[in-house]
Coordinates of C-alpha atoms and ligand atoms in Angstrom, one line a residue:
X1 CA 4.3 -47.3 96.4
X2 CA 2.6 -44.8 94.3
X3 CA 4.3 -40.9 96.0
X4 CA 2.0 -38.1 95.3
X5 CA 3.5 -34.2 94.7
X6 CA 0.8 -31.2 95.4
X7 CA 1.3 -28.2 93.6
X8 CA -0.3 -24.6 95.3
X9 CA 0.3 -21.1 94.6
X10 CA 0.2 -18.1 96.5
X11 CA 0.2 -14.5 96.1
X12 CA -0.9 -13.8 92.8
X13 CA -2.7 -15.9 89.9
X14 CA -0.5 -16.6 86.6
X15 CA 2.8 -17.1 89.1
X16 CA 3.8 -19.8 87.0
X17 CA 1.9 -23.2 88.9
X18 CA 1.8 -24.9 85.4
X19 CA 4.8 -24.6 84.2
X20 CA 6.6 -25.5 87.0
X21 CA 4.2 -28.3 87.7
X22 CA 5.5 -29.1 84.2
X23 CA 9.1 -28.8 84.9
X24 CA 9.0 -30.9 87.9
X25 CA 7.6 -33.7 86.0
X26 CA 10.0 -33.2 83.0
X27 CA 12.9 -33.8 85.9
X28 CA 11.3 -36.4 87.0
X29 CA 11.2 -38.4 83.9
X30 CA 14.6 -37.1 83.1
X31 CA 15.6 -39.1 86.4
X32 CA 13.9 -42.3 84.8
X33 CA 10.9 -42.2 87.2
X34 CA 7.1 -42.7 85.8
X35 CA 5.2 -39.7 86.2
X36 CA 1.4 -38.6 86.0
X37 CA 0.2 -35.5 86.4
X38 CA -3.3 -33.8 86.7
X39 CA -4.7 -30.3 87.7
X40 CA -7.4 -29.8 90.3
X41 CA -9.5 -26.6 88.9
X42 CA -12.2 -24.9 91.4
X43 CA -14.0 -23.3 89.2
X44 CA -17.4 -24.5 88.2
X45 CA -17.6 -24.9 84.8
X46 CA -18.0 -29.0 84.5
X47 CA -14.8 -28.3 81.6
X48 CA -13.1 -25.8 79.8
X49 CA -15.4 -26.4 76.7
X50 CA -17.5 -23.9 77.6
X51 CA -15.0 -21.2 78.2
X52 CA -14.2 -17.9 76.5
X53 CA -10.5 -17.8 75.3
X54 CA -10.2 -14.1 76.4
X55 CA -10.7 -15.2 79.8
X56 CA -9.1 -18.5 80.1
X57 CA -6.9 -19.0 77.3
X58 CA -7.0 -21.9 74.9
X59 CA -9.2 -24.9 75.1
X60 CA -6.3 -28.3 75.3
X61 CA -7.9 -30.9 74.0
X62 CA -6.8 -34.8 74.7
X63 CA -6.8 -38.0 73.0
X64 CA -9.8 -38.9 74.9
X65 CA -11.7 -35.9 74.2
X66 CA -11.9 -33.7 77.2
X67 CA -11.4 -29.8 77.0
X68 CA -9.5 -29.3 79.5
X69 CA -7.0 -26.5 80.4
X70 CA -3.9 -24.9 78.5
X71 CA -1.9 -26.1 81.5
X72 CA -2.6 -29.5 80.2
X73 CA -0.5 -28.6 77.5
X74 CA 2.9 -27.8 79.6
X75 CA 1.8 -31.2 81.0
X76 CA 2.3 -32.3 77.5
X77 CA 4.8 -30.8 75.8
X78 CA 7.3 -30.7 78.7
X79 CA 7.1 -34.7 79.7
X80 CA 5.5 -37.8 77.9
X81 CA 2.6 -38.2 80.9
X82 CA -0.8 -39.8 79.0
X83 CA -3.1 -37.0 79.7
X84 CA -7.1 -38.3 79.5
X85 CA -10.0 -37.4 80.9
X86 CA -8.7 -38.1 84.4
X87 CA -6.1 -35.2 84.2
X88 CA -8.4 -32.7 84.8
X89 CA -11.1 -31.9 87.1
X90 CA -12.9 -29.1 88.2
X91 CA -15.4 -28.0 91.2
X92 CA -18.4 -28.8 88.5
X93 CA -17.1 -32.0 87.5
X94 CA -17.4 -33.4 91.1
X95 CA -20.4 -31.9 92.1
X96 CA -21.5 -33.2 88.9
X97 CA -20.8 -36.6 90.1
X98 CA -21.8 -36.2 93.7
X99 CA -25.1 -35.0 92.7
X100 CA -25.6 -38.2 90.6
X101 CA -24.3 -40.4 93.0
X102 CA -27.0 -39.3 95.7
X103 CA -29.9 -39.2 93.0
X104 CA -28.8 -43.1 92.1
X105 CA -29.5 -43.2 96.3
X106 CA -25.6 -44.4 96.5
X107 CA -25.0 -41.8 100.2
X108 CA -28.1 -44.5 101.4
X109 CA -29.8 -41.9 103.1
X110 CA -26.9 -40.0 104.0
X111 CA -26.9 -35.4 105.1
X112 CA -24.4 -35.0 100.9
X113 CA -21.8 -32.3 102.8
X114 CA -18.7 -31.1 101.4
X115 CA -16.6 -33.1 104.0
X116 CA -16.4 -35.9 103.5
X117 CA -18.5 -36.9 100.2
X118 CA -16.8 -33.5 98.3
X119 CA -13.5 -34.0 99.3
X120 CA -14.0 -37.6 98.9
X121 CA -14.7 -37.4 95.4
X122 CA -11.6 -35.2 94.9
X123 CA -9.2 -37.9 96.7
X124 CA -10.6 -39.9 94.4
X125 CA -9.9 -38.7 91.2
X126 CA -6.4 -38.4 92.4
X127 CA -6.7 -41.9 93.0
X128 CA -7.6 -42.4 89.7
X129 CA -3.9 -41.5 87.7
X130 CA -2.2 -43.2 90.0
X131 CA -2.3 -46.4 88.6
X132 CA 0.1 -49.1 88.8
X133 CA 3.0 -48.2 87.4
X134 CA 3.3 -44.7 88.1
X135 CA 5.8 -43.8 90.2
X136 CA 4.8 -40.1 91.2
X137 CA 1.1 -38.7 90.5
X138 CA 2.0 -34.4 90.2
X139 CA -1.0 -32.8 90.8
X140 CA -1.2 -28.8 90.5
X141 CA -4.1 -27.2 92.7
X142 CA -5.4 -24.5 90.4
X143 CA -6.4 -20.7 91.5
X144 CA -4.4 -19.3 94.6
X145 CA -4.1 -20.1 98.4
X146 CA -6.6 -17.9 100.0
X147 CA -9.7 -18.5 97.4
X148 CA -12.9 -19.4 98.7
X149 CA -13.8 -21.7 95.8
X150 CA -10.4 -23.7 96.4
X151 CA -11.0 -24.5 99.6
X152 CA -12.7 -27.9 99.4
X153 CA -9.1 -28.9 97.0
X154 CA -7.1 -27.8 99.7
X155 CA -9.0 -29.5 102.5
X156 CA -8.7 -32.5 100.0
X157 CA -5.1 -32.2 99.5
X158 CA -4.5 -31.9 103.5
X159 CA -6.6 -35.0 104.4
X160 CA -4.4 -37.4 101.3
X161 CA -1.3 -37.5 103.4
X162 CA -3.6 -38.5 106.0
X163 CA -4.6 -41.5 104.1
X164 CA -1.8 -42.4 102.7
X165 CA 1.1 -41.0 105.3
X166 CA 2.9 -38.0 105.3
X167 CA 6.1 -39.7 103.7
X168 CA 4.8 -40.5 100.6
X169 CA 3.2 -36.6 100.0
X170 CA 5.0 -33.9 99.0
X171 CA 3.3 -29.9 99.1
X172 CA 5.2 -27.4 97.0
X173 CA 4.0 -24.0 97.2
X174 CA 5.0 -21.8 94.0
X175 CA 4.7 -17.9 95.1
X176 CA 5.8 -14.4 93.9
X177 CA 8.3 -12.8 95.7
X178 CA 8.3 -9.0 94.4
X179 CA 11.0 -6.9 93.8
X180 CA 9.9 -3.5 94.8
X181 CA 12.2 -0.9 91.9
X182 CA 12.0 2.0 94.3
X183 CA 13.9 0.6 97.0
X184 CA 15.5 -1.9 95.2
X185 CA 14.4 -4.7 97.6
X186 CA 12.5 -7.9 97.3
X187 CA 9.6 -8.7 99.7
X188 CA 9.2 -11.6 101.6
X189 CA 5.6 -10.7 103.3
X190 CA 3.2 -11.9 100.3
X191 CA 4.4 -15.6 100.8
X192 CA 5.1 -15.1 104.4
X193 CA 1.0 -14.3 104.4
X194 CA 0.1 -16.8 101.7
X195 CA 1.9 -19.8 103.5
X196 CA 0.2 -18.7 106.9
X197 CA -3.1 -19.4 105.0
X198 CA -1.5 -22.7 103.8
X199 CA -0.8 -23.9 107.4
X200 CA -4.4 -22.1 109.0
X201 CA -5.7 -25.8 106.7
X202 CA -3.1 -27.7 108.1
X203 CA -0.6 -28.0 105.3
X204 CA 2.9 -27.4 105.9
X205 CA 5.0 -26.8 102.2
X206 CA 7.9 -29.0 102.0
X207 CA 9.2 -26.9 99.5
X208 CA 8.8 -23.4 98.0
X209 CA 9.5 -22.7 94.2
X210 CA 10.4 -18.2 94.8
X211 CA 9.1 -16.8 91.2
X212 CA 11.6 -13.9 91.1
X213 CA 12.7 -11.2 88.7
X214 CA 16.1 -11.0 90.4
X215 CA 18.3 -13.4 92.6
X216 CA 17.5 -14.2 96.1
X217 CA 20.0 -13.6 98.7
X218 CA 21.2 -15.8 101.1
X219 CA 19.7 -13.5 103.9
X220 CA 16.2 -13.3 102.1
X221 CA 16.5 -17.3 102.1
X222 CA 16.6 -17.8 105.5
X223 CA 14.4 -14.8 106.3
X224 CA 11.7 -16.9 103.9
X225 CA 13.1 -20.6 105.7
X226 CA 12.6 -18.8 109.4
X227 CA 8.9 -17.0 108.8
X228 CA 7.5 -20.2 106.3
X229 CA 9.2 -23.3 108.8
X230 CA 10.7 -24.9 105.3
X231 CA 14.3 -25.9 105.5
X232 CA 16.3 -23.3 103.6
X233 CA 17.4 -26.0 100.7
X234 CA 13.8 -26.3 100.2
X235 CA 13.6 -22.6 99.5
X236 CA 14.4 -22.5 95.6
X237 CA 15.0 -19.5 93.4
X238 CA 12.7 -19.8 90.2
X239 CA 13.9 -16.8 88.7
X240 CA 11.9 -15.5 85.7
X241 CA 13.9 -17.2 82.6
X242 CA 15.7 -15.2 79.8
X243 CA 15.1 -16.8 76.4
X244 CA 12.5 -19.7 76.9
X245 CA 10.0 -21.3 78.6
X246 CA 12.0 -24.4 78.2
X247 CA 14.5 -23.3 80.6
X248 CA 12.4 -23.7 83.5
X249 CA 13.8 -27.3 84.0
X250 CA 17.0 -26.7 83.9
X251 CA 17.1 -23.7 86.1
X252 CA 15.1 -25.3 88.5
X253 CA 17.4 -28.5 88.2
X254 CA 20.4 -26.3 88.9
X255 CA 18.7 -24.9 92.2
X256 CA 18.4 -28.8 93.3
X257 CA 14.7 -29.2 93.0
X258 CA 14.4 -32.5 91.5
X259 CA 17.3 -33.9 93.9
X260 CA 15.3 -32.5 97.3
X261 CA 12.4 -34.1 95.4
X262 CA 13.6 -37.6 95.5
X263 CA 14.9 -37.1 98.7
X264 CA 12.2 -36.1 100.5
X265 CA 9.9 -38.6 98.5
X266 CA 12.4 -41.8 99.3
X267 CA 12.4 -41.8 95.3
X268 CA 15.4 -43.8 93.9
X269 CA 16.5 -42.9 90.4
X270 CA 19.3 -41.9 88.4
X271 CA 21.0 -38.7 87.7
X272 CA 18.5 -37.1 85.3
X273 CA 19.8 -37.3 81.5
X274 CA 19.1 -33.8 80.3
X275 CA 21.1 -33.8 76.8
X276 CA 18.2 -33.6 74.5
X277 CA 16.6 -30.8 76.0
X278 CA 20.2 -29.1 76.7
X279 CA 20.6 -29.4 73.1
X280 CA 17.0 -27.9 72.2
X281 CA 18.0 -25.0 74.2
X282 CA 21.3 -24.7 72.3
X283 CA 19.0 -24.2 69.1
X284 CA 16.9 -21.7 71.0
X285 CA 19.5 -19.4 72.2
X286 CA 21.9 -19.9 69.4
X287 CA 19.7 -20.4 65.9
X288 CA 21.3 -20.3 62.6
X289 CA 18.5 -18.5 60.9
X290 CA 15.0 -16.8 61.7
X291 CA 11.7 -16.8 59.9
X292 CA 8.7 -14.7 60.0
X293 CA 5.1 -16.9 60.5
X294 CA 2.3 -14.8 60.4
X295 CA -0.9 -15.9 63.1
X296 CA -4.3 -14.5 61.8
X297 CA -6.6 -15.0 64.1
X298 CA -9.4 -13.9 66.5
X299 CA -7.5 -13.6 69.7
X300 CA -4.3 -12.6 68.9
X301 CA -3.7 -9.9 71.3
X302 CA -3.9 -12.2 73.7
X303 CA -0.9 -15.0 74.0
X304 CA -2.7 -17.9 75.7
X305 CA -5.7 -18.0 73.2
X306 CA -3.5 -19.6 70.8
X307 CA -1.1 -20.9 73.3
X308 CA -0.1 -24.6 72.1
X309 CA -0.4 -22.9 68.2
X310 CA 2.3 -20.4 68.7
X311 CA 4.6 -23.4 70.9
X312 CA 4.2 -25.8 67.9
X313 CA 5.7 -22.8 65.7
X314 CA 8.3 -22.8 67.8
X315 CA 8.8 -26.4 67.9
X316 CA 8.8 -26.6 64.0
X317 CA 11.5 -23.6 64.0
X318 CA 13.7 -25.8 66.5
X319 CA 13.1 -28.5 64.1
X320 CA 14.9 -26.6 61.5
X321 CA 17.7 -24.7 63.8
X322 CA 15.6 -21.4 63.7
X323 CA 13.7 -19.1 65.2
X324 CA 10.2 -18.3 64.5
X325 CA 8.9 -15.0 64.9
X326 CA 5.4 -14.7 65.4
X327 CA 3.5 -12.2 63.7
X328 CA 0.0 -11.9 65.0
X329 CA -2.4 -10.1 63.0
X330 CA -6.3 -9.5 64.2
X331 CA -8.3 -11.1 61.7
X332 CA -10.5 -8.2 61.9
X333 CA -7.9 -6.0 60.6
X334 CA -7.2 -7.8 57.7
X335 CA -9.5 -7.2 54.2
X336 CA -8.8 -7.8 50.5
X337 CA -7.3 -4.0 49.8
X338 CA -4.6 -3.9 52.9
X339 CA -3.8 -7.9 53.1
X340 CA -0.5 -7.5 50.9
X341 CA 0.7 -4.8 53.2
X342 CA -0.3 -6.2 56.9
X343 CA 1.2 -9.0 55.4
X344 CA 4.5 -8.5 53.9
X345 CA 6.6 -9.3 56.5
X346 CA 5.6 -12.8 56.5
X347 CA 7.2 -16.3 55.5
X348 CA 4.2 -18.1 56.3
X349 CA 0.7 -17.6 57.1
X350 CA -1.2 -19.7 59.4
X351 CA -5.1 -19.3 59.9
X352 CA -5.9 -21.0 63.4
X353 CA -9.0 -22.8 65.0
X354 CA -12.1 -20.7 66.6
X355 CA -16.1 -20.2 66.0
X356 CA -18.4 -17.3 65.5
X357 CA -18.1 -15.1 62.3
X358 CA -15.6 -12.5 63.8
X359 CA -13.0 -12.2 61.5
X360 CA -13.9 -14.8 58.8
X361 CA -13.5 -12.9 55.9
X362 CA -9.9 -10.5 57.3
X363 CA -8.7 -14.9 57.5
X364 CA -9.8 -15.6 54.3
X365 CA -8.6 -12.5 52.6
X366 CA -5.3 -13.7 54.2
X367 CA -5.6 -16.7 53.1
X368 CA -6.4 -15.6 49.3
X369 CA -3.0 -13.9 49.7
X370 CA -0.7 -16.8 50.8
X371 CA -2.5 -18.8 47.7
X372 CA -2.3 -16.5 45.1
X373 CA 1.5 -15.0 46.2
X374 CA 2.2 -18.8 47.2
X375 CA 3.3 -17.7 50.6
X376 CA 3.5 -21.3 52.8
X377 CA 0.1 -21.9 54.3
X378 CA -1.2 -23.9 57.1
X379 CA -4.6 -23.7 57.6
X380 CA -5.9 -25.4 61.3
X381 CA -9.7 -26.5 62.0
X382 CA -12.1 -23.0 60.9
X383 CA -8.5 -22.4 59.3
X384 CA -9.3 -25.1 56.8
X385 CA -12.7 -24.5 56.9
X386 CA -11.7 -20.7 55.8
X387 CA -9.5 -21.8 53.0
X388 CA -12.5 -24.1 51.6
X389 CA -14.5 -21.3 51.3
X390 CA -12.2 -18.8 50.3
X391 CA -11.5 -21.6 47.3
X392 CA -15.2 -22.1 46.7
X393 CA -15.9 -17.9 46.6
X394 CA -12.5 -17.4 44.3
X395 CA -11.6 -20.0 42.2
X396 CA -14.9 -22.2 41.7
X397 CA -16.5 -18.5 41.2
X398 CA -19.0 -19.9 43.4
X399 CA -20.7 -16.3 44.9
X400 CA -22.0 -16.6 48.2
X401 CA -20.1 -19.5 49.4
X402 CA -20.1 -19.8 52.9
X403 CA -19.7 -22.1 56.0
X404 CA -23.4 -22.8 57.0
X405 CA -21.9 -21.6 60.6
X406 CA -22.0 -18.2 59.4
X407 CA -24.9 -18.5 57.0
X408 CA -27.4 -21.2 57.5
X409 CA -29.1 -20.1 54.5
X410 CA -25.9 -20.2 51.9
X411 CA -27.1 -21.2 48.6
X412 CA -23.7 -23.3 48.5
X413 CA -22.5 -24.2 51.8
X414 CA -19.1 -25.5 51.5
X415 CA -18.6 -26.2 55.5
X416 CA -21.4 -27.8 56.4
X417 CA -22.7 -29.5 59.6
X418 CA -22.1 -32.6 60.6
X419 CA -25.0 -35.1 60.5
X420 CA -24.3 -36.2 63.8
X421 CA -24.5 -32.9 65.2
X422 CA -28.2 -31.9 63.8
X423 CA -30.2 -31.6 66.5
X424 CA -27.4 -31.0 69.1
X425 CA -28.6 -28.3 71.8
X426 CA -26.1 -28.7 74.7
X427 CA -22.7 -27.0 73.9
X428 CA -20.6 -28.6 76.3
X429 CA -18.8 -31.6 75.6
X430 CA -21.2 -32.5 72.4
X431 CA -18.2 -31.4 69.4
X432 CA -16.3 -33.9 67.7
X433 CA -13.9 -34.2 70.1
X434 CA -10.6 -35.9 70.6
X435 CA -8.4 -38.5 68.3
X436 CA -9.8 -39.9 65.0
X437 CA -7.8 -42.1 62.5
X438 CA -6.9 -40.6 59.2
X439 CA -5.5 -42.1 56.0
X440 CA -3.0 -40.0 54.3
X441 CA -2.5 -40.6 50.8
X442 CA 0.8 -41.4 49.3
X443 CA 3.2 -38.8 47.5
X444 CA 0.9 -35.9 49.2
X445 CA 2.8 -33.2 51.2
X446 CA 1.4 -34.3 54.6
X447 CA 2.8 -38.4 53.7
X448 CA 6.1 -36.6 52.9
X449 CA 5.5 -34.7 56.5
X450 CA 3.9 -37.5 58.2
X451 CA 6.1 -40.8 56.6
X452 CA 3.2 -42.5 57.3
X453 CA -0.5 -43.3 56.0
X454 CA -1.8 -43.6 59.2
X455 CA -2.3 -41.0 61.6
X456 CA -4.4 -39.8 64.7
X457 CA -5.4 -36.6 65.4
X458 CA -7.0 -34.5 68.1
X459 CA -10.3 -32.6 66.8
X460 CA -13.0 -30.2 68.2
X461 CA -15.5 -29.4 65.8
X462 CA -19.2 -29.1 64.4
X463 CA -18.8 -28.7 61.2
X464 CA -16.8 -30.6 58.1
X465 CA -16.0 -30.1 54.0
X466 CA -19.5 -30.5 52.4
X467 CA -18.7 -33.9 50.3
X468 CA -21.2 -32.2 47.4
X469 CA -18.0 -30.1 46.0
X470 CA -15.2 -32.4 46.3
X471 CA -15.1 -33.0 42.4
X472 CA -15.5 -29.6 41.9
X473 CA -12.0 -28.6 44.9
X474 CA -9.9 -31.3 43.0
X475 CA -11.1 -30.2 39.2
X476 CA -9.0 -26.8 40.2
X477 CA -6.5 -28.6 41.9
X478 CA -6.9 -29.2 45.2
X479 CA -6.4 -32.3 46.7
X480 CA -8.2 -34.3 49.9
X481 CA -4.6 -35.9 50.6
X482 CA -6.0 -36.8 54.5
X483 CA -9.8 -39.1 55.2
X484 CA -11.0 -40.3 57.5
X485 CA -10.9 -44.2 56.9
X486 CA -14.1 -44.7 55.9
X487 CA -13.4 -42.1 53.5
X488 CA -16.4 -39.8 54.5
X489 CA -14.5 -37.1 56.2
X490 CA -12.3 -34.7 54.8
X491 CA -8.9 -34.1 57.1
X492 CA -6.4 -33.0 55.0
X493 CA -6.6 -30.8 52.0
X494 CA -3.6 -29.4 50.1
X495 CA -3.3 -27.1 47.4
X496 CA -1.5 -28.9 43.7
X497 CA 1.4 -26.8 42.4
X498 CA 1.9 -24.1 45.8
X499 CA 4.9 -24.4 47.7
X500 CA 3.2 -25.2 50.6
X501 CA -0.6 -25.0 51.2
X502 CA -1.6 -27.1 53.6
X503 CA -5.3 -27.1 55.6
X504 CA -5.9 -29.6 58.4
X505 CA -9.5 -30.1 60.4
X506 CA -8.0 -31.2 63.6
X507 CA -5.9 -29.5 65.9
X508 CA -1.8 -31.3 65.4
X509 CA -0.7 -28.3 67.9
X510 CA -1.4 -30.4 70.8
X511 CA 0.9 -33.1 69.7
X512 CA 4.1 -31.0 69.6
X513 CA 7.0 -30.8 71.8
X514 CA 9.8 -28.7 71.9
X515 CA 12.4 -31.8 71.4
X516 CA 9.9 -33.6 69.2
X517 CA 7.8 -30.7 66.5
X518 CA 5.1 -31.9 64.7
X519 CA 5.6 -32.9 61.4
X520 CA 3.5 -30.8 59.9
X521 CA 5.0 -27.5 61.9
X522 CA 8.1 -28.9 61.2
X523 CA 7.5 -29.3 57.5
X524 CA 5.4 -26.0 57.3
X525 CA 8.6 -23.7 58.8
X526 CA 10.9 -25.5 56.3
X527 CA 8.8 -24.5 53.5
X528 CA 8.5 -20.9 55.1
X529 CA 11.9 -20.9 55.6
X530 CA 12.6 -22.0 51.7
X531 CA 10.6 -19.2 50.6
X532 CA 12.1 -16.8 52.5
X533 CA 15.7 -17.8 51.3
X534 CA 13.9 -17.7 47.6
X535 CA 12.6 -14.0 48.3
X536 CA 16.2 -13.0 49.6
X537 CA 18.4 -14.2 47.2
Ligands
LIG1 N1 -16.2 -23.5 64.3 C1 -15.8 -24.6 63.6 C2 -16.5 -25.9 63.8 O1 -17.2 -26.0 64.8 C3 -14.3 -24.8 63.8 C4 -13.9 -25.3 65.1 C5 -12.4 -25.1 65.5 O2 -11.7 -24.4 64.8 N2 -12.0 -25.7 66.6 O3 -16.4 -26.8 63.1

């Protein structure tokens, strides 16, 4: 019997729902169980496709080529949960489907209302990751308790331990409790409030996760148990965490979360087997060296825009017993004349994904940089689209050369559309999206990375390496060490004779966990950290 765990929040938005969500289900796996997980999102956008990064953060892509939301990638990088199309969906993803389903005629003549034929969508999408196996489908609610567009996910979420009995459904309610500096006191009112808004629908938390900036005392405990009727075990400290993300888990392990878990769900499982990530953390609080890795992008003032870029950075530093700094430099900033000096500081330079013009040429005046000072380089999606161009414009000599994204009318367009996308008008969902197969080719820098030919990799893209000036890239050196298997597409370029210089046209950030980096992060922060030892000796 399939249980099911629904994740709210209260109080404010940003409390920490994901991550938590995420920690939960690490436990969980820890404990042996099977785990699923999936966010409910009310807004009404169909996907996250569509969505500015300013506003929402990064685009997570899957294997099955949904844009979904960055939470999907706590989802990812904190447990081993598949994560598909079925993992996320939103307010305009089930109207989408309703409104089909009564054009088809399916309601047979039925008034569409939001009970039942709403909600009735939304239980069944749940329905949908809980297949066999699975021994616990997590599902986090997104927004906050109280919005009016969440509504229909709440009524949704009340009505499932309806249908499938109270025992087998869990609500945890993660809420701020703020520590007011003045008087030196936390407040126990916001979630007091928020959980009465919780009960007005008719769900009562089993549990509340207290995001804190300092401990809760006993007395503030029961204060919360008494006003919020959940039984005082159930109210656990989530204090805000010192070094890392990653110690969520653990801290939340310590405050008995996973054990009242699997008590209150029947669940039986072992003591969860936590080494691996207790040793991860070791590395994190402890690391034997450090390494600078500058990010030049488009967004980088803000730190979810390029949130699964800057993990994987991480990850790779983990990989080799060292922190990674993150440097993040607006592209914007960045031209020929000051490149040497905004970027001096760095062991490595990575150029990220993104679209419009903005920035281009601050990205590929870094890039010129990290080739011609042989600085490590990992260029990701526009990232390797930049460093084609910049090749094309420097080396080749070839004046003008552009991405026909930026200018259509480029007398050499080196990034070029692809011919499946002429003609395209809808911009949601319509990219090259999701895994592809590449071949790698043997003795290349990614095959040493990889230790493998074959690899899949997420992608979200329009555009690809015109084919017209391959002979002309490898003439000058560089090498198309990654195809697609057909041969047709270019996926991996590296540069012949640089330390490391590295482009890729799909996104390997999504694949990376903190006990498991990427290879090609991995490898990259070796090579940065190489260089760096070079530079200081
Ligand atoms: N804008 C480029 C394209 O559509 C790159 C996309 C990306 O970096 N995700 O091909």
């Amino acid at each position: 019997m399939t249980k099911y765990i629904f994740i709210t929040g209260g109080v404010v938005s940003s409390v920490g729902k994901g991550l938590t969500s995420a920690a939960i289900g690490m436990l969980l796996e820890a404990r042996g169980l099977k785990v699923a997980m999936q966010k409910l999102d009310p807004y009404i956008n169909v996907d996250c496709g569509t969505m500015n990064p300013y506003q929402h953060g990064e685009v997570y892509v899957t294997d099955d080529g949904a844009e979904t939301d960055l939470d999907l990638g706590h989802y990812g990088r904190f447990t081993n949960t598949p994560l598909s199309k079925n993992s996320i969906c939103t307010t305009g993803s089930i109207y989408n489907e309703v409104i089909a389903k009564e054009r088809r005629g399916e309601y047979l003549g039925e008034c569409v209302q939001v009970i039942p034929h709403i909600t009735n969508e939304i239980k069944e999408d749940i329905h949908k990751v809980a297949t066999e196996d699975v021994d616990v489908v997590l599902t986090e609610i997104g927004g906050t308790v109280g919005d009016i567009e969440g509504l229909p996910f709440l009524e949704a979420i009340r009505q499932f331990a309806l249908d499938v009995g109270r025992d087998n459904v869990m609500y945890i309610h993660v809420t701020l409790i703020p520590y007011l500096g003045a008087i030196g006191e936390v407040k126990t009112k916001p979630t007091q409030h928020s959980v009465v808004r919780l009960r007005e629908i008719g769900i009562q938390p089993d549990a509340l996760a207290c995001r804190t900036r300092v401990p809760l005392s006993e007395e503030v405990r029961d204060k919360i148990s008494l006003f919020c009727n959940v039984e005082k075990r159930a109210v656990v400290e989530e204090m805000d965490v010192k070094f890392s993300i990653y110690e969520v888990p653990i801290d939340l392990h310590e405050h008995g979360l996973d054990q009242l878990v699997v008590d209150r769900l029947g669940l039986k499982s072992r003591k969860p087997d936590l080494q691996g990530w207790h040793d991860m953390l070791q590395v994190v609080r402890n690391p034997a060296q450090q390494v600078t890795i500058a990010v030049v992008g488009k967004y980088t003032e803000l730190n979810d825009a390029y949130k699964s870029i800057y993990e994987a950075i991480t990850h790779g530093g983990i990989h080799n017993k060292a922190k990674a700094e993150i440097l993040k430099i607006s592209a914007q900033d960045v031209a020929e004349g000051n490149a040497a000096q905004l970027l001096s500081g760095a062991d490595g330079i990575l150029v990220p994904g993104g679209f419009g013009e903005r920035g281009v040429n601050g990205k590929i005046a870094a890039i010129r940089y990290a080739r011609e000072k042989e600085i490590p380089f990992f260029g990701i999606c526009l990232g390797m689209q930049c460093a084609s161009v910049e090749f094309a414009r420097n080396v080749l000599q070839l004046s003008g050369a552009d991405s026909s994204e930026f200018s259509p009318k480029t007398e050499h367009p080196i990034i070029s559309l692809m011919p499946d996308q002429e003609g395209v008008q809808d911009k949601g969902g319509t990219m090259r999206l999701g895994a592809y197969p590449c071949e790698i080719a043997k003795g290349s820098r990614a095959h040493d990375a990889y230790g493998r030919h074959k690899i899949d990799e997420r992608h979200r893209h329009r555009y690809e390496f015109n084919n017209a000036y391959r002979e002309r890239f490898e003439a000058e050196g560089m090498r198309f060490s990654g195809l697609s298997p057909d041969g047709r597409l270019v996926e991996i370029m590296e540069l012949e004779g640089h330390p490391w210089f590295v482009a890729v046209q799909f996104h390997p950030e999504f694949k990376s966990k903190p006990i498991d980096a990427h290879p090609l992060f991995a490898s990259f922060i070796e090579a940065a950290l190489r260089g760096r030892k070079g530079r200081i000796s």
